[in-house]
Short mmCIF file of C-alpha atoms in Angstrom, two decimals:
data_model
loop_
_atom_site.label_atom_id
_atom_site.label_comp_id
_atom_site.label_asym_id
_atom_site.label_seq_id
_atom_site.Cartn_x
_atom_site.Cartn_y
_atom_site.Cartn_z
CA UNK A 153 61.06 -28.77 -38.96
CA UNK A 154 59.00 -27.67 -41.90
CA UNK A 155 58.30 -24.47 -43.43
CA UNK A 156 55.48 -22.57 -41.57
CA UNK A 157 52.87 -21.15 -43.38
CA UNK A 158 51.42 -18.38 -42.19
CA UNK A 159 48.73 -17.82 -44.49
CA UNK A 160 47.02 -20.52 -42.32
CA UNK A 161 46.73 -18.02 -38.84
CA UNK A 162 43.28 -17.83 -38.54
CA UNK A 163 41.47 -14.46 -38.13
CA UNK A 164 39.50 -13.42 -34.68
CA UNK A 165 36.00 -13.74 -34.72
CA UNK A 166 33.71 -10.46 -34.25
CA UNK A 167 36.50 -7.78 -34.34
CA UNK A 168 40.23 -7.70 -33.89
CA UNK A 169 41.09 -8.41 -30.97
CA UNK A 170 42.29 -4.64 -30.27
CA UNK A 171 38.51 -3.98 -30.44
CA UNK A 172 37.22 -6.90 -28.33
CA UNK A 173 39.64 -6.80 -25.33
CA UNK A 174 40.12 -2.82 -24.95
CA UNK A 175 39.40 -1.66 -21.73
CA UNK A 176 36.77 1.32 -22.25
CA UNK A 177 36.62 3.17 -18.98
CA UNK A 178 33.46 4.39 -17.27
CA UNK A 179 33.83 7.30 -14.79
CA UNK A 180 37.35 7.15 -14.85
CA UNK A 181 37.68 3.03 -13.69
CA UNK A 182 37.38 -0.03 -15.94
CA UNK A 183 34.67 -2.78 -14.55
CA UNK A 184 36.47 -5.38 -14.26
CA UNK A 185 33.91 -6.94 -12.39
CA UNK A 186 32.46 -7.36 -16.14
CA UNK A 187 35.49 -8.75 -17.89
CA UNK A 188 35.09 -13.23 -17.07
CA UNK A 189 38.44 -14.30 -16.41
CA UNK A 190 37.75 -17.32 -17.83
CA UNK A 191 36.34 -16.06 -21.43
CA UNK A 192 37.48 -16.64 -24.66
CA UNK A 193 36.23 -13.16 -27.16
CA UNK A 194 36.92 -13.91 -30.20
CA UNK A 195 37.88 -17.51 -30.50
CA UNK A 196 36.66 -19.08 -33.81
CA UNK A 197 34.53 -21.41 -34.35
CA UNK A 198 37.78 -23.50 -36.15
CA UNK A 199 39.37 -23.32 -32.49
CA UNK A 200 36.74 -26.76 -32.13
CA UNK A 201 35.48 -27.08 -28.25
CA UNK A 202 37.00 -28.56 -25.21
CA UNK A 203 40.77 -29.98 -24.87
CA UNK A 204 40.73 -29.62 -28.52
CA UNK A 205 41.17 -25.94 -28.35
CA UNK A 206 44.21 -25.76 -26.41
CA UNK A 207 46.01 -27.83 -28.75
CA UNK A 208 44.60 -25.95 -31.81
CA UNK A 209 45.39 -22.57 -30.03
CA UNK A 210 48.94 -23.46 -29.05
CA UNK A 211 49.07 -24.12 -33.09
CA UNK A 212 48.39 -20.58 -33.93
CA UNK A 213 50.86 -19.29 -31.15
CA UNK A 214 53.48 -21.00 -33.26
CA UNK A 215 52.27 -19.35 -36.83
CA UNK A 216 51.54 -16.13 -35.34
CA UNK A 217 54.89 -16.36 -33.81
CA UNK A 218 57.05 -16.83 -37.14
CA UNK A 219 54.83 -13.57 -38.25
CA UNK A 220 55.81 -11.64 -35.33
CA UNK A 221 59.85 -12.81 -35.71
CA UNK A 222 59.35 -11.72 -39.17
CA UNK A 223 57.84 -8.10 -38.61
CA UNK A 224 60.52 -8.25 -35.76
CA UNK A 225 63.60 -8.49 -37.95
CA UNK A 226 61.76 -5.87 -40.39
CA UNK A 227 61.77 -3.43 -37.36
CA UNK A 228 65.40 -3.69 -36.37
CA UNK A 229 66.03 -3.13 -40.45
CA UNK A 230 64.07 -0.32 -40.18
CA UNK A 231 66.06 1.46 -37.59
CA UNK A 232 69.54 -0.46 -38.46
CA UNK A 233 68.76 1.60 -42.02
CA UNK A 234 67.35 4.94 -40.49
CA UNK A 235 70.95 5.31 -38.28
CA UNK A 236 73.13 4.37 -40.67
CA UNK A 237 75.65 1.15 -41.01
CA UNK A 238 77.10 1.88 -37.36
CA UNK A 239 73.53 1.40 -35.69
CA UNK A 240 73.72 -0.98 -32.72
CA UNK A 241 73.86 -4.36 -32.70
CA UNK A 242 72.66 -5.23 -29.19
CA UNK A 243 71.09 -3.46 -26.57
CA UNK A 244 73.06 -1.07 -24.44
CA UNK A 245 72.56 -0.80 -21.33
CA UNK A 246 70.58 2.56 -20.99
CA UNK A 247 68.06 1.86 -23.07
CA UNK A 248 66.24 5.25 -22.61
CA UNK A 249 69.07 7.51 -23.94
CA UNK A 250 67.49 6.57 -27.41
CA UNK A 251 64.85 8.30 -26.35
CA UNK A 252 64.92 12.27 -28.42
CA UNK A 253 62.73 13.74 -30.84
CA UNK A 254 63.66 11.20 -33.71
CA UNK A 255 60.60 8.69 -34.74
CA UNK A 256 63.16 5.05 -35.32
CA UNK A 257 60.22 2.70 -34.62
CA UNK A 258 60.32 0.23 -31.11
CA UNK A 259 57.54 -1.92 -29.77
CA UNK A 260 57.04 -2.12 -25.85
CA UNK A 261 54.68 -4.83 -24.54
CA UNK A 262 53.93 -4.17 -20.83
CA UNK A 263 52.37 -6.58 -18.64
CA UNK A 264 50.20 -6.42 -15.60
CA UNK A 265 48.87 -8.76 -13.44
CA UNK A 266 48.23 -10.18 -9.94
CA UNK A 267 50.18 -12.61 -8.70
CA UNK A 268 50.42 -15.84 -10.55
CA UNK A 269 48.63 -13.78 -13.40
CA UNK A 270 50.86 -15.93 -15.85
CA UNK A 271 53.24 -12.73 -16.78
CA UNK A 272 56.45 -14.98 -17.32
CA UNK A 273 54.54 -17.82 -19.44
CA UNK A 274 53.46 -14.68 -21.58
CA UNK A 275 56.97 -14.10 -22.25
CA UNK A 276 58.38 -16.83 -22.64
CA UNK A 277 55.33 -18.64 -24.73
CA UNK A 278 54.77 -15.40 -27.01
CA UNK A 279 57.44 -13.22 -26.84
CA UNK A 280 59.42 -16.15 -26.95
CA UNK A 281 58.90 -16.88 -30.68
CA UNK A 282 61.16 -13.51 -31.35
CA UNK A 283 64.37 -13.84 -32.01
CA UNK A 284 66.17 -12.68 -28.61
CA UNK A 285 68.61 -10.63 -29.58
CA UNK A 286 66.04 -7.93 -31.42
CA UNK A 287 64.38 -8.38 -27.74
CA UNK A 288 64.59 -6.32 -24.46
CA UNK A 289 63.26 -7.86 -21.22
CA UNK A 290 63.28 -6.31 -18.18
CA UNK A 291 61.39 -6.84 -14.85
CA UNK A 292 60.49 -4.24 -11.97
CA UNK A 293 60.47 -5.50 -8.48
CA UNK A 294 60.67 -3.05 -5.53
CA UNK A 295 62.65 -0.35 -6.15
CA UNK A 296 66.20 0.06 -5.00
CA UNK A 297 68.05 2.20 -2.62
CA UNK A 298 68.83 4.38 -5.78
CA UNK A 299 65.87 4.24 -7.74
CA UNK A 300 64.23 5.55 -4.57
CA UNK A 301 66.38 8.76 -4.95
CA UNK A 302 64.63 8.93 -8.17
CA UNK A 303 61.61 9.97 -9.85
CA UNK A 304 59.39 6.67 -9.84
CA UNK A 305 60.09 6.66 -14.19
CA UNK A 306 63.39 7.58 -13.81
CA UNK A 307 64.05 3.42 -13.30
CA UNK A 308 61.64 2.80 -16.31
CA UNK A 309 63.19 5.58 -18.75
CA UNK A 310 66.74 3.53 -18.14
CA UNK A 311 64.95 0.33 -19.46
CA UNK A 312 63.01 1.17 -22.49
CA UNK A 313 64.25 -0.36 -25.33
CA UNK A 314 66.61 0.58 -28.02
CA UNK A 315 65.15 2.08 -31.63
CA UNK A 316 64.54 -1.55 -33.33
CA UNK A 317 64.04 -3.58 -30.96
CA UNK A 318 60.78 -4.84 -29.30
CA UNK A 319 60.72 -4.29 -25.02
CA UNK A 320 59.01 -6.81 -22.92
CA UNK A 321 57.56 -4.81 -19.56
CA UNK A 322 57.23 -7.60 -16.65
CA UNK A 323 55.45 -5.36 -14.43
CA UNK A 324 55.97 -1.56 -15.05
CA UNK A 325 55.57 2.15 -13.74
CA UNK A 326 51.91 0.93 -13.27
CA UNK A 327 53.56 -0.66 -9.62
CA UNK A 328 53.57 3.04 -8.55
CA UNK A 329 50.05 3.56 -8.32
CA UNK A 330 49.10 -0.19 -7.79
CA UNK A 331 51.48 -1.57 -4.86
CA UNK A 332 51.85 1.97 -4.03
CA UNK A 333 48.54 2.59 -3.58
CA UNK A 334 47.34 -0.38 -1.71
CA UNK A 335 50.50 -0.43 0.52
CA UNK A 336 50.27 3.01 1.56
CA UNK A 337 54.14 3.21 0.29
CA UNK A 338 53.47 7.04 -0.82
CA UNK A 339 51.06 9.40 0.52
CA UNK A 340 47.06 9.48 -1.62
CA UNK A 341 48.28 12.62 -3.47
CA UNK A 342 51.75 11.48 -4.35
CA UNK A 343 50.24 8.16 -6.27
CA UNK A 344 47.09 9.96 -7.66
CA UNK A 345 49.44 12.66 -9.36
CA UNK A 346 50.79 9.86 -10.78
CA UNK A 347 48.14 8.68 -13.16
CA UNK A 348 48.94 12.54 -14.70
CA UNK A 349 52.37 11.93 -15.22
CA UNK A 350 52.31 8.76 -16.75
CA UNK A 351 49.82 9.37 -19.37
CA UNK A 352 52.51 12.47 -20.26
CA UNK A 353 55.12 10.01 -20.25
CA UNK A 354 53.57 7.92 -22.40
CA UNK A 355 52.53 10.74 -24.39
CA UNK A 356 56.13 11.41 -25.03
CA UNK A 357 57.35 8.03 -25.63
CA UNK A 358 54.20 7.55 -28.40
CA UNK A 359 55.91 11.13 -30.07
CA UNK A 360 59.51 9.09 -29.98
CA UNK A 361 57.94 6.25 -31.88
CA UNK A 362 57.33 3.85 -29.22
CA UNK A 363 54.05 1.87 -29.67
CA UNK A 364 52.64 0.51 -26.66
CA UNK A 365 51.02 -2.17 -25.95
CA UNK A 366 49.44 -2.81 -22.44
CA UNK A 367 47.80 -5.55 -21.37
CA UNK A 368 46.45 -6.93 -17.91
CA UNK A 369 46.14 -10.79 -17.42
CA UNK A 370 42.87 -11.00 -15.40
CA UNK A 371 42.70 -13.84 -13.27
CA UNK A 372 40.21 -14.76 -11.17
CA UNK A 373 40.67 -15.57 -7.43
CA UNK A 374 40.19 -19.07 -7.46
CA UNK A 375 42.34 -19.61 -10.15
CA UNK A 376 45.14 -17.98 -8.32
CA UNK A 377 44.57 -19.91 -5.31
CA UNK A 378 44.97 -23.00 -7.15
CA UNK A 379 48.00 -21.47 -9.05
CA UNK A 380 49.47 -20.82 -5.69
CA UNK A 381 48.88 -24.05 -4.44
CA UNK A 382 50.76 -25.56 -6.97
CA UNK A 383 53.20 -23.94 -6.22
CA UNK A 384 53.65 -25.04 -2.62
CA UNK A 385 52.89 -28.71 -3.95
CA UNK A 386 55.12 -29.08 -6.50
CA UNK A 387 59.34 -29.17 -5.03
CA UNK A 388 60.21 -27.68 -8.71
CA UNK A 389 58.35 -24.34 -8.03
CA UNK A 390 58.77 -23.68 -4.49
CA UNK A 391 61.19 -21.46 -6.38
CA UNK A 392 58.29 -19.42 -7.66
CA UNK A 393 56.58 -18.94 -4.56
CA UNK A 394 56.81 -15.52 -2.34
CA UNK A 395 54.98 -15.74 1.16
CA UNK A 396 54.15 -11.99 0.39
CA UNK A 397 51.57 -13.06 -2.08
CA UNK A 398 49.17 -14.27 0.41
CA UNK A 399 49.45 -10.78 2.02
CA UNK A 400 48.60 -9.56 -1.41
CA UNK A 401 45.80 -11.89 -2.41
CA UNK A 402 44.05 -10.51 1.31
CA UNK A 403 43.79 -7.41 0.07
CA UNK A 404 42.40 -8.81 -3.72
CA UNK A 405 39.43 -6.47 -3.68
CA UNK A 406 42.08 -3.19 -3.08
CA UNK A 407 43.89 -4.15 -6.01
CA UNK A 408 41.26 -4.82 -8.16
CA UNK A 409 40.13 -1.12 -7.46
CA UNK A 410 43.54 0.19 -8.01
CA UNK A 411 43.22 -1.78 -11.55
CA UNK A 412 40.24 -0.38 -12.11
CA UNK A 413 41.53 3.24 -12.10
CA UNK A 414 44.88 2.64 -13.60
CA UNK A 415 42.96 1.35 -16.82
CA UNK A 416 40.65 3.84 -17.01
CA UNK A 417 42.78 6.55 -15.83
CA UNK A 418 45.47 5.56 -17.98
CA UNK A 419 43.53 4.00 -20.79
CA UNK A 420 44.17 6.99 -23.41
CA UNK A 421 43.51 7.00 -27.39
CA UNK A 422 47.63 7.01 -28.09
CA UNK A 423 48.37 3.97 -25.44
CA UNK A 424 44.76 1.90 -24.41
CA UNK A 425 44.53 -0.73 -21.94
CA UNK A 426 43.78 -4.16 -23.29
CA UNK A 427 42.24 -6.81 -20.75
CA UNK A 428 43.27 -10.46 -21.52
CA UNK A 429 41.02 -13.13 -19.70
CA UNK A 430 43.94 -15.04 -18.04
CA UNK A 431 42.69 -18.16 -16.22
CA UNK A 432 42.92 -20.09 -19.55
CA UNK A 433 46.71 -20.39 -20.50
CA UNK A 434 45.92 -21.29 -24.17
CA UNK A 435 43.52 -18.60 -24.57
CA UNK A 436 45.80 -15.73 -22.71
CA UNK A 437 48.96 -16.88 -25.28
CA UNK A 438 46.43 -16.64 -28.56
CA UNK A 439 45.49 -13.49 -27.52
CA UNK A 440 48.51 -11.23 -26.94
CA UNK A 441 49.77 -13.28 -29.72
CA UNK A 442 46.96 -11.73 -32.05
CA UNK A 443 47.35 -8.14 -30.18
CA UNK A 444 51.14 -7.98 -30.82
CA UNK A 445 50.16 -8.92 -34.71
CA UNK A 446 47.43 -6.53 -35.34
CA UNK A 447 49.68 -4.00 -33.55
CA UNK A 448 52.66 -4.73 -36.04
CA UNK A 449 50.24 -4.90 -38.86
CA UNK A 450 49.57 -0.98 -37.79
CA UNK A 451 53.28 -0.08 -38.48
CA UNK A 452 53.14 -1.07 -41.98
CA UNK A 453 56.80 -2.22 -41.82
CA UNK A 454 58.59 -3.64 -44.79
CA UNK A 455 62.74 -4.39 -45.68
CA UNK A 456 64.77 -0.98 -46.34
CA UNK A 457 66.00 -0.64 -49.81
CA UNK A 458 69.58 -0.76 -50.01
CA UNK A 459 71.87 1.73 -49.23
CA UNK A 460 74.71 1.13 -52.57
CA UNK A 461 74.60 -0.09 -55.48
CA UNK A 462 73.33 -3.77 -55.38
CA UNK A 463 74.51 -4.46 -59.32
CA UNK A 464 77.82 -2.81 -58.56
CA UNK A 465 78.14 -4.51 -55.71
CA UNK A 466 77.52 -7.93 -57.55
CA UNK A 467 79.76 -7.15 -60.25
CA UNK A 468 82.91 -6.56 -57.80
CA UNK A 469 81.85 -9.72 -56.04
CA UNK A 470 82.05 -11.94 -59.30
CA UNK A 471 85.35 -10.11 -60.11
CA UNK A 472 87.03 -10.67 -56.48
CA UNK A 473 85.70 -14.80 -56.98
CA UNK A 474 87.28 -14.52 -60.78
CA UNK A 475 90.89 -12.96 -59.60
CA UNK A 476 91.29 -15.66 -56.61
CA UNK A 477 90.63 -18.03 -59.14
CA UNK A 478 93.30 -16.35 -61.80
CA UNK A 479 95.61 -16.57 -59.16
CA UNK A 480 95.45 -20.04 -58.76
CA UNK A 481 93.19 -19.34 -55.30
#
């Protein structure tokens, strides 16, 4: 495999893509009603037309990717050097004890979507080109018998990831006023209180040095009907399927209202909302490949200087090599 060069990434066209796929609320909801699910904002003209593009976009996935493993390993140095020699290695397993008035940079991408929104391909097509151990995955499926003893972020604080490392959300605390919401799982003032609390969460994980990056795959219906379909035709991803998400996609225009006012509820200054049009698997990868740069360009990360005395430590390497060799090693 040859070197990649990543001077060749081209730019967005007509703003970064932070700017072009915010999600600017109106009244305290985001329109999504406005947002195509099958656009492509700020695609190039060097992206070419038709098939073309896919093949052209999956390209820049793989440039932008050896940027983002790059900027990746530059954050782990970061914190590695800001905690001393006996920082962690790996992740442990509470994640959120990390979590104190310190500033030790992390990244957390959190993803939203309906069902069949393309959430997994995201990770494993973007956040994929990171090396895994700097990463910290986790997934949030109905909660447990403990987690319901718990504060709905009490779950989420015990998954955020480690100073250095860069968290992948696969659904979130978002759930709580989303599935909550439409399944009448909590009572109306229990999951609007909510919006409140998150965007103070948030608040304090932004203070802690997390940078946040949320983004909603928006898919249209009929793309997830064919999605699902696929599912149920193909024998390799009946594992996929859930008979649930039928009950879900009945009640599509309920979600997309709870959407609507989880984005611009929850869409502040510190951690916006970014809207991805998702029906186009190319174009979905490009672009949270291009928000996860821009947002790592933001950090201004570089490579600590050392900690010792590089020439001394050269010197008493040469010397070690010279006295094996002395002594006939």
């Amino acid at each position: 495999m040859g070197v990649i060069d990543e001077s060749e990434v081209v730019a967005p066209e007509g703003g970064t893509m932070r700017e072009l796929l915010r999600a600017v609320p109106d009244g305290g909801t985001v329109d999504l009603g406005a947002v195509d699910p099958r656009a492509t904002p700020g695609l190039p003209v060097a992206a070419g037309s038709g098939r073309e593009r896919k093949a052209w976009a999956r390209g820049q996935v793989e440039l932008i990717g050896a940027g983002l493993g790059r900027q990746q390993e530059m954050l782990f140095a970061t914190a590695k050097a800001a905690a001393g020699a006996d920082a962690p290695t790996s992740a442990p397993t509470t994640a959120g004890a990390h979590l104190d008035g310190g500033r030790p940079p992390r990244v957390l991408l959190v993803l939203q979507a309906m069902d069949c929104g393309g959430k997994d391909g995201t990770v494993k097509r973007v956040a994929g080109a990171m090396n895994p151990l700097g990463l910290h995955i986790r997934s949030f499926g109905p909660p447990t018998e403990e987690e319901r003893r718990h504060d709905f972020l009490w779950r989420i604080r015990r998954a955020l990831p480690p100073p250095g490392y860069v968290g992948v959300f696969n659904r979130s605390h978002y759930e709580d006023v989303l599935v909550a919401r439409v399944d009448a799982l909590v009572p109306e003032a229990t999951w609007r209180a909510r919006y409140d609390e998150i965007n103070a969460f948030e608040r304090e994980l932004v203070d802690a040095g997390v940078t946040l990056v949320k983004v909603m795959l928006h898919i249209s219906r009929a793309e997830q009907g064919e999605r699902l379909m696929e599912r149920l035709t193909d024998p390799t991803k009946h594992w996929k399927y859930n008979p649930a998400d039928l009950d879900s996609r009945a009640r599509w225009d309920d979600y997309q209202g709870a959407y609507a006012e989880a984005l611009g509820r929850c869409g502040t200054d510190v951690a916006p909302w970014f809207v991805v049009p998702a029906d186009r698997k190319w174009y979905r990868d490009w672009a949270v490949s291009h928000l996860l740069r821009e947002t790592f360009d933001t950090l201004h990360l570089g490579y600590p200087a050392a900690g010792f005395d590089v020439a001394r430590e050269r010197q008493r390497l040469r010397d070690g090599d010279e006295g094996t060799k002395v002594n006939g090693g």
